[in-house]
Each structure stands twice: as structure tokens, then as C-alpha cells.
mmCIF file of C-alpha atoms in Angstrom:
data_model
loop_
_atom_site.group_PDB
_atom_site.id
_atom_site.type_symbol
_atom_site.label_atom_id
_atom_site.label_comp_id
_atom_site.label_asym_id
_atom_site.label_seq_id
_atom_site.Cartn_x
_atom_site.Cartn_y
_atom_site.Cartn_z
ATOM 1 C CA UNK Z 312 0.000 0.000 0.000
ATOM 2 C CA UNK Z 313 1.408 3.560 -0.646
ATOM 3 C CA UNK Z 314 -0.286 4.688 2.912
ATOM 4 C CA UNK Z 315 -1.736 7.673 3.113
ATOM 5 C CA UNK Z 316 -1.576 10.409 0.901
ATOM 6 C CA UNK Z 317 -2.274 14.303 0.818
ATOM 7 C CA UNK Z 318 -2.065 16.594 -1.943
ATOM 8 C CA UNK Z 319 -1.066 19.061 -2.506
ATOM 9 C CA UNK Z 320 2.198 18.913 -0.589
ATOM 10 C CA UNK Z 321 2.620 22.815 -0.351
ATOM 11 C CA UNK Z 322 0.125 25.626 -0.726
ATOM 12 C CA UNK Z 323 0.925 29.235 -0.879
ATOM 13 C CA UNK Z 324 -2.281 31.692 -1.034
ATOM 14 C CA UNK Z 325 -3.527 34.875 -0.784
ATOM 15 C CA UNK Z 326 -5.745 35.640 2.405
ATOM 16 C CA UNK Z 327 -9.260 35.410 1.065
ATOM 17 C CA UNK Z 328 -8.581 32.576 -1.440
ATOM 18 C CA UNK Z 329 -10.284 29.267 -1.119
ATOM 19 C CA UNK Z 330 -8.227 26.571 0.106
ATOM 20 C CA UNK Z 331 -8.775 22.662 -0.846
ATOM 21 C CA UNK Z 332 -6.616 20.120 0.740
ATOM 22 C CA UNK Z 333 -7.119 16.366 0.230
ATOM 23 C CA UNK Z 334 -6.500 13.258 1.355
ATOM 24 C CA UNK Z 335 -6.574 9.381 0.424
ATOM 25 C CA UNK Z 336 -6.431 6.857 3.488
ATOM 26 C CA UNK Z 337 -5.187 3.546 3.394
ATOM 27 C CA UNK Z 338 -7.233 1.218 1.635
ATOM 28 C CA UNK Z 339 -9.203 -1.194 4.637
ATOM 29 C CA UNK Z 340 -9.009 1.713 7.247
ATOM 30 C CA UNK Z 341 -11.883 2.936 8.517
ATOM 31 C CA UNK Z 342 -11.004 6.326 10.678
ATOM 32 C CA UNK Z 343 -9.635 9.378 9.212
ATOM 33 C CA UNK Z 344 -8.380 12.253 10.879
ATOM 34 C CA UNK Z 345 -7.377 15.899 9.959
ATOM 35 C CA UNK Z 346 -4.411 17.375 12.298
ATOM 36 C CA UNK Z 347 -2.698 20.715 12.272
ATOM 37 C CA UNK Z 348 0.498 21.418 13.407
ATOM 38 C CA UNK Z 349 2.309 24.981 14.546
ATOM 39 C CA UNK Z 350 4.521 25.536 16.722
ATOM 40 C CA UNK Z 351 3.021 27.230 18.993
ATOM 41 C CA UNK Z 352 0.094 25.111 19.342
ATOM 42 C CA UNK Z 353 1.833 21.395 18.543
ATOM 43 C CA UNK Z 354 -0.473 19.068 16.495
ATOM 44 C CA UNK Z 355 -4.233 20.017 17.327
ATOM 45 C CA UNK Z 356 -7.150 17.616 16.374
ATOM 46 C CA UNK Z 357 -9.737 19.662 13.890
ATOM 47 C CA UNK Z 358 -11.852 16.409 12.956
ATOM 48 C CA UNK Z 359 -12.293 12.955 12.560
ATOM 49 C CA UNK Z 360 -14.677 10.663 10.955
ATOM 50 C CA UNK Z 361 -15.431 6.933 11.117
ATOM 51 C CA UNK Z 362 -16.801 4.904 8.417
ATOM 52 C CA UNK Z 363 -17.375 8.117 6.254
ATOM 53 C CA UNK Z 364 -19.450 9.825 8.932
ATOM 54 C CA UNK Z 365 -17.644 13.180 11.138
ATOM 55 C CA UNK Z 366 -17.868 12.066 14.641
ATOM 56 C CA UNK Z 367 -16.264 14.584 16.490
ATOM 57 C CA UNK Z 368 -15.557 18.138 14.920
ATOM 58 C CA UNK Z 369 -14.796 20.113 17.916
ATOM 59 C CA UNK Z 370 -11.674 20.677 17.270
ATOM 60 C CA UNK Z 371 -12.546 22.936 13.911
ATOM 61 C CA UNK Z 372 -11.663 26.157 14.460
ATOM 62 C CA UNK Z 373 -14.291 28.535 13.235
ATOM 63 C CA UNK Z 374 -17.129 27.937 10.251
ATOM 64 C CA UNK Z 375 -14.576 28.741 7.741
ATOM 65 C CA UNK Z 376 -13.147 25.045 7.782
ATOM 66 C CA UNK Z 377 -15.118 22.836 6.742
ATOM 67 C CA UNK Z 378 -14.217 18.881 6.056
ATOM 68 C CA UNK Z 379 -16.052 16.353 4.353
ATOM 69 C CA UNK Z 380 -15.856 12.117 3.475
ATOM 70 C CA UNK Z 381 -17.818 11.631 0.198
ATOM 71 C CA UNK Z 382 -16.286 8.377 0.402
ATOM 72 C CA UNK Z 383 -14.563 5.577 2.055
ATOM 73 C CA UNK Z 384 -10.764 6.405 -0.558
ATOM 74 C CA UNK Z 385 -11.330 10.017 -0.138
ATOM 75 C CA UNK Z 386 -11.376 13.304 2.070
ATOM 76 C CA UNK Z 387 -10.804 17.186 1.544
ATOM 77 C CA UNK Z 388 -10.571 19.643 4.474
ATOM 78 C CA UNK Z 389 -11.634 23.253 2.788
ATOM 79 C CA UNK Z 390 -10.496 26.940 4.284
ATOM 80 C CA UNK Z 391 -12.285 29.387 2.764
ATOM 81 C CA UNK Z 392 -11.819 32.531 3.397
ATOM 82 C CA UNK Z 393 -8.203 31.601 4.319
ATOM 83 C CA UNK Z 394 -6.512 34.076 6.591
ATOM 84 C CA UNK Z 395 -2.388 34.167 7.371
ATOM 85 C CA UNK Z 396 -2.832 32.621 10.601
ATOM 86 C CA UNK Z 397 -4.152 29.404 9.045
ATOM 87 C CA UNK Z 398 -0.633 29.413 7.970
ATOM 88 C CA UNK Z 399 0.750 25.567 9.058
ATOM 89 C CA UNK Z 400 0.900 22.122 8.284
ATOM 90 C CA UNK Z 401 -1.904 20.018 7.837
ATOM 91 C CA UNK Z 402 -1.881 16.264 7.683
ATOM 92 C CA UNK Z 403 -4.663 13.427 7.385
ATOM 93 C CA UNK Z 404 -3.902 10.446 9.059
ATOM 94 C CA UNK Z 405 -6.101 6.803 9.013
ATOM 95 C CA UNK Z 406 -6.505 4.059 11.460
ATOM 96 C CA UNK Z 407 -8.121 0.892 10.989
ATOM 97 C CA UNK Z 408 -11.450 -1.092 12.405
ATOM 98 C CA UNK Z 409 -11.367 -1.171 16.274
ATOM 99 C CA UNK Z 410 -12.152 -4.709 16.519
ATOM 100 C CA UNK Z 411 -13.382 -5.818 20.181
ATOM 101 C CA UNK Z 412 -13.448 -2.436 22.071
ATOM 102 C CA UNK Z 413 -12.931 1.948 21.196
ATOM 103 C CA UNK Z 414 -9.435 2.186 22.473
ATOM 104 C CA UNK Z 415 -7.629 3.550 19.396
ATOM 105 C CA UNK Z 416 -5.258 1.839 17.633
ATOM 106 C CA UNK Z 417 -2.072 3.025 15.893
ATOM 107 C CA UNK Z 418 -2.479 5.994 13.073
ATOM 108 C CA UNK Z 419 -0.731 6.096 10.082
ATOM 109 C CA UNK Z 420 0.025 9.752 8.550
ATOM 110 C CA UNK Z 421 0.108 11.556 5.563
ATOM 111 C CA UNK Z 422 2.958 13.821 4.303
ATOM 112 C CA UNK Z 423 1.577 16.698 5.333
ATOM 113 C CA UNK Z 424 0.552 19.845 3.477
ATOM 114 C CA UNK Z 425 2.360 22.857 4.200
ATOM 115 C CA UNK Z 426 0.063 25.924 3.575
ATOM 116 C CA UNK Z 427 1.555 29.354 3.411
ATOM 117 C CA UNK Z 428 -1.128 32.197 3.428
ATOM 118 C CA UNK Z 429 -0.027 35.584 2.753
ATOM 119 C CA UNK F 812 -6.467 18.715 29.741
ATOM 120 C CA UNK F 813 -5.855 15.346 29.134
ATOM 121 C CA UNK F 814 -3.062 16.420 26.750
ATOM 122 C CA UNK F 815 0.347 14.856 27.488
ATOM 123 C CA UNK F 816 3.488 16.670 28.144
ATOM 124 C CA UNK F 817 6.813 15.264 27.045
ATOM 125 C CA UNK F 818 10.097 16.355 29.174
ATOM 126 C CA UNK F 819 12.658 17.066 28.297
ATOM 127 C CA UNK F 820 11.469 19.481 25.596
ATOM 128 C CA UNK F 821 15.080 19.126 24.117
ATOM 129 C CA UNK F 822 17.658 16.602 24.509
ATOM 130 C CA UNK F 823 21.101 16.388 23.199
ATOM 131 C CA UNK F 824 23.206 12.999 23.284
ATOM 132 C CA UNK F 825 26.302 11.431 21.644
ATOM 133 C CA UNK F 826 26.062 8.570 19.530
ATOM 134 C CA UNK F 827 25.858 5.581 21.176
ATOM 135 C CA UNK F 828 24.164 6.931 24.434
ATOM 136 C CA UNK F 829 20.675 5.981 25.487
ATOM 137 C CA UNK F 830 18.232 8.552 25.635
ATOM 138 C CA UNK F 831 14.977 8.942 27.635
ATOM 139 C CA UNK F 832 12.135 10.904 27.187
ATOM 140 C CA UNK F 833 8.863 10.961 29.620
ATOM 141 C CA UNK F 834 5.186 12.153 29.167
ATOM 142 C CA UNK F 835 2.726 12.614 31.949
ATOM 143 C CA UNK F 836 -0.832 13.027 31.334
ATOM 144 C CA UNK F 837 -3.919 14.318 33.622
ATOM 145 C CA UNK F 838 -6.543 11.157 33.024
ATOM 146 C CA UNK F 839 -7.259 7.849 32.427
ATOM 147 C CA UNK F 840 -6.556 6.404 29.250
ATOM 148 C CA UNK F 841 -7.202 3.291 27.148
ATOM 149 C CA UNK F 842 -3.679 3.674 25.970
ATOM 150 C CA UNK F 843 -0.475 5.940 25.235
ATOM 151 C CA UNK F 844 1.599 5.593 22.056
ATOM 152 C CA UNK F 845 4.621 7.007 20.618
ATOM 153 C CA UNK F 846 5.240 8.870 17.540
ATOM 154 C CA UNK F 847 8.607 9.927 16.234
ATOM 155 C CA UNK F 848 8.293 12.660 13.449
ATOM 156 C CA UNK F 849 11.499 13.380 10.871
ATOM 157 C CA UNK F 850 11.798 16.996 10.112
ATOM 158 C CA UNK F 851 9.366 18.047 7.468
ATOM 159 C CA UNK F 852 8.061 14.503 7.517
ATOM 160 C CA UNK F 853 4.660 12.622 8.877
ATOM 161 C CA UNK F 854 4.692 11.099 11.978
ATOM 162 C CA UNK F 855 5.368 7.434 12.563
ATOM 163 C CA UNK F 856 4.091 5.025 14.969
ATOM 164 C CA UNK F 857 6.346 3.445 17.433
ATOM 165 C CA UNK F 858 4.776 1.469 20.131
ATOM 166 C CA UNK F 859 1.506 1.282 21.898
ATOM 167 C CA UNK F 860 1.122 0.550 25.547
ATOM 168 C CA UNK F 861 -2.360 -0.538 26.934
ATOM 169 C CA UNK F 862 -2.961 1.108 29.940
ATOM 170 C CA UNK F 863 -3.331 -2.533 31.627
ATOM 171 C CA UNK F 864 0.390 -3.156 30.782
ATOM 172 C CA UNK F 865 3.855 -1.913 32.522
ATOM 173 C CA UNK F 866 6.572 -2.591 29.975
ATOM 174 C CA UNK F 867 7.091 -3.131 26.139
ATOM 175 C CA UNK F 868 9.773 -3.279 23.883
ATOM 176 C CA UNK F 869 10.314 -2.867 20.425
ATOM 177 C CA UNK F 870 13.712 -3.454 19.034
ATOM 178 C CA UNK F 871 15.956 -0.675 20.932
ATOM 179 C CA UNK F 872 12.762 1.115 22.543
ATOM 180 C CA UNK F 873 11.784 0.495 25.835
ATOM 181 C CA UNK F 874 8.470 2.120 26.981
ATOM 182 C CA UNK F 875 7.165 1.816 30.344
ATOM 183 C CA UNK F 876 3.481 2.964 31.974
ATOM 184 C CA UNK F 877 2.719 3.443 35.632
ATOM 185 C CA UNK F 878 -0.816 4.533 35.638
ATOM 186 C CA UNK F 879 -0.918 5.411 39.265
ATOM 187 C CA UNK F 880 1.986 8.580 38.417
ATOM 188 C CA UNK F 881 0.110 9.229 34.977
ATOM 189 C CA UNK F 882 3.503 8.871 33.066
ATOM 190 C CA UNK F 883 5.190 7.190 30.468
ATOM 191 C CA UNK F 884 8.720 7.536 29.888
ATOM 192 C CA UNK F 885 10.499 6.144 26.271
ATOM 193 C CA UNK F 886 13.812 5.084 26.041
ATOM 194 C CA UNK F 887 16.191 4.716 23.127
ATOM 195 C CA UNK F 888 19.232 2.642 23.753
ATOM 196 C CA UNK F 889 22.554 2.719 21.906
ATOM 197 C CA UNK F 890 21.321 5.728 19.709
ATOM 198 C CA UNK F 891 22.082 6.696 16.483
ATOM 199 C CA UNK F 892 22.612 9.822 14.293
ATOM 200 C CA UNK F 893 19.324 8.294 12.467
ATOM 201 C CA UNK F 894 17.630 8.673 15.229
ATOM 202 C CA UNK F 895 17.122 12.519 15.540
ATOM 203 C CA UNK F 896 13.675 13.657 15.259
ATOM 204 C CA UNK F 897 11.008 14.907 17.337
ATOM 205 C CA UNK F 898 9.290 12.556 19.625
ATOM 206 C CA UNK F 899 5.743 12.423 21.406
ATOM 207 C CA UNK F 900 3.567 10.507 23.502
ATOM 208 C CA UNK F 901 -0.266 10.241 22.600
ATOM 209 C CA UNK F 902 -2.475 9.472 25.189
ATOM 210 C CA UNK F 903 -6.080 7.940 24.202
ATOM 211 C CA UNK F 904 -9.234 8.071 26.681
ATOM 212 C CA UNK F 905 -11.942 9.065 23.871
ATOM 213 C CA UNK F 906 -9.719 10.061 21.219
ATOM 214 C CA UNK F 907 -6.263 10.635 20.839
ATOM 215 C CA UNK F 908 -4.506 13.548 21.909
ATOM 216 C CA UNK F 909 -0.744 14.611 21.490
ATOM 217 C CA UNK F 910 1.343 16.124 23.644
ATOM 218 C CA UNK F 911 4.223 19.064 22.098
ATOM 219 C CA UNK F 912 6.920 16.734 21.556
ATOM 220 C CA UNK F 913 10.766 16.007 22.664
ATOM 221 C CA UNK F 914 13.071 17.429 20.209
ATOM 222 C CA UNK F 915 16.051 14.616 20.491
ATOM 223 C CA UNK F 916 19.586 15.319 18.679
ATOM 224 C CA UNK F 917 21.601 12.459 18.443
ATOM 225 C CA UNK F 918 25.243 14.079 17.259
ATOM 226 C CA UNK F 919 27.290 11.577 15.349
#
């Protein structure tokens, strides 16, 4: 499996523009996650969904991210309008089935994107 | 918070040396895991540690768990250069949450 991957792998924008970034999991996992990571803050849970559906979105900073899991191969987090302090790196990670219980098992990350907005 | 909190938040070692890192949390967890993340890279998965467990060992890691202290500490024996990167412990009650990380240098 090529594990997860994010694209694009760096984003430089103007404040106001729309921002896409998107994510594949590995095939068979069913939990997906969205991270961001400064360093100020460390890496900070936005949202996470389980079998395509967002279970816990509390982490989302304000109502101009928004995240979505049209399907099981496929994710895209969405900044719009993007501001400079959105400026970080974002990565998707999956994890898969938790068989017998909800303690989490290991997650396997992206790349990261690196968004720069100016 | 139930955020973990690595210490050192820096370490510097020689080749060759072991190197230990700890995280203590504030609640009860299901488990704690370590990540190691590569500058400008993803982060990894290490080990996991149920919180039912004291001890486990992966190669040359070494994590321990003493749930009555809240803390976890990680150790790297005989280190090499390779194994510079930033470090953290994740600690999972309902979902899992990272703590800031242990910047380790290992100079050659």
C-alpha cells in the first residue's frame, strides 16, 4: 500500500482565497483524521470521521473550515476565506477497524501539506 | 487537559548513548503511544502501551506505563545519528490527543 496520501504537498495563497486540501487513506481503514500542526500550538485535532461519517468536529476552528468524506478512498478539508494565521501544516492520518473495544489503535500519517497564506 | 506533556522538551546525546524521554498526562486512558516525526516529515508510529500493561519493547525502545503517576517515559538505547527527530507521547481516553513533543539530537 502507498499509505496515506495528501495533496497538494505545499500551498501558498492569498488571504481570502479558497483553500482545498485532500487526502486518500489507506485502503481497509476505517477512521480518518485531519491534524494541524504549529509551533506554537503542537499538532491540534480539527476532525475525525469513522466509516465516512464526522464524529467529532470540535476541534474545527471557526465555520470557515469545513471537512467532508464523500467516500470511504477520499477526504478534503476546505479553508475558505483563508486568513495568514491558518498558515501551518496540515496532515490526514487513518486508522483501521477497532475490533473488540474503542481504544484507538495506531495511526498512520500523511505527508503533510504545508500551507503558506499571505 | 488530558493532553500529554513530554520532558525534556530538548535533549542532546552522543552517539551511542541511550536517551529517555517521559510524558505525563492528567486522566485515564485506554492507551499511550509514541510517535517519532522526521523533520518536514509525517509522523510514525512506534509502540503502543495498553494502559493494563507496565513494559514493552520494540527493538531498541523500551516504553514503560505506571498509571498510578500518569507517566510514560520512552527510552532509546545505543542511539544513532538516524535517530534525531522529534518525539511524542499520545495518550487515548476518547480520542487521541498529542502532547508538544521532545526534540532529540543524536550528534554523530
Amino acid at each position: 500500500d502507498a499509505g496515506v496520501i495528501q495533496s497538494p504537498r505545499h500551498e501558498v495563497t492569498e488571504m481570502g482565497q479558497e483553500v482545498t486540501l485532500r487526502c486518500k487513506p489507506i485502503s481497509g481503514h476505517d477512521y480518518l483524521f485531519w491534524y494541524r500542526q504549529t509551533m506554537m500550538r503542537g499538532l491540534e485535532l480539527l476532525i475525525y470521521f469513522n466509516n465516512n461519517v464526522p464524529i467529532d468536529d470540535s476541534g474545527m476552528p471557526e465555520d470557515r473550515f469545513s471537512a467532508k468524506m464523500p467516500n470511504a478512498s477520499f477526504s478534503t478539508l476546505k479553508i475558505q476565506p483563508s486568513e495568514p494565521r491558518d498558515s501551518a501544516v496540515y496532515f490526514c492520518a487513518s486508522s483501521p477497524p477497532r475490533l473488540g473495544g474503542v481504544s484507538s489503535y495506531e495511526q498512520y500519517f500523511g505527508p503533510g501539506t504545508r500551507l503558506t497564506v499571505t | 487537559s488530558q493532553q500529554g506533556e513530554e520532558d525534556p522538551q530538548a535533549l542532546s546525546i552522543q552517539e551511542g548513548e541511550n536517551a529517555t524521554m517521559n510524558c505525563s498526562y492528567k486522566t485515564s486512558i485506554n492507551n499511550l503511544q509514541w510517535y517519532r516525526q522526521n523533520s518536514g516529515r509525517g509522523l510514525v508510529h512506534l509502540i503502543l502501551i495498553r494502559s493494563n500493561e507496565r513494559e514493552k519493547h520494540s527493538g531498541r525502545l523500551r516504553v514503560t506505563l505506571d498509571t498510578s503517576k500518569k507517566s510514560s517515559s520512552l527510552l532509546i538505547t545505543a542511539s544513532r545519528a538516524a535517530d534525531t527527530a522529534s518525539y511524542f507521547c499520545a495518550t487515548d481516553a476518547e480520542k487521541l490527543v498529542f502532547g508538544k513533543g521532545t526534540k532529540l539530537t543524536v550528534n554523530p
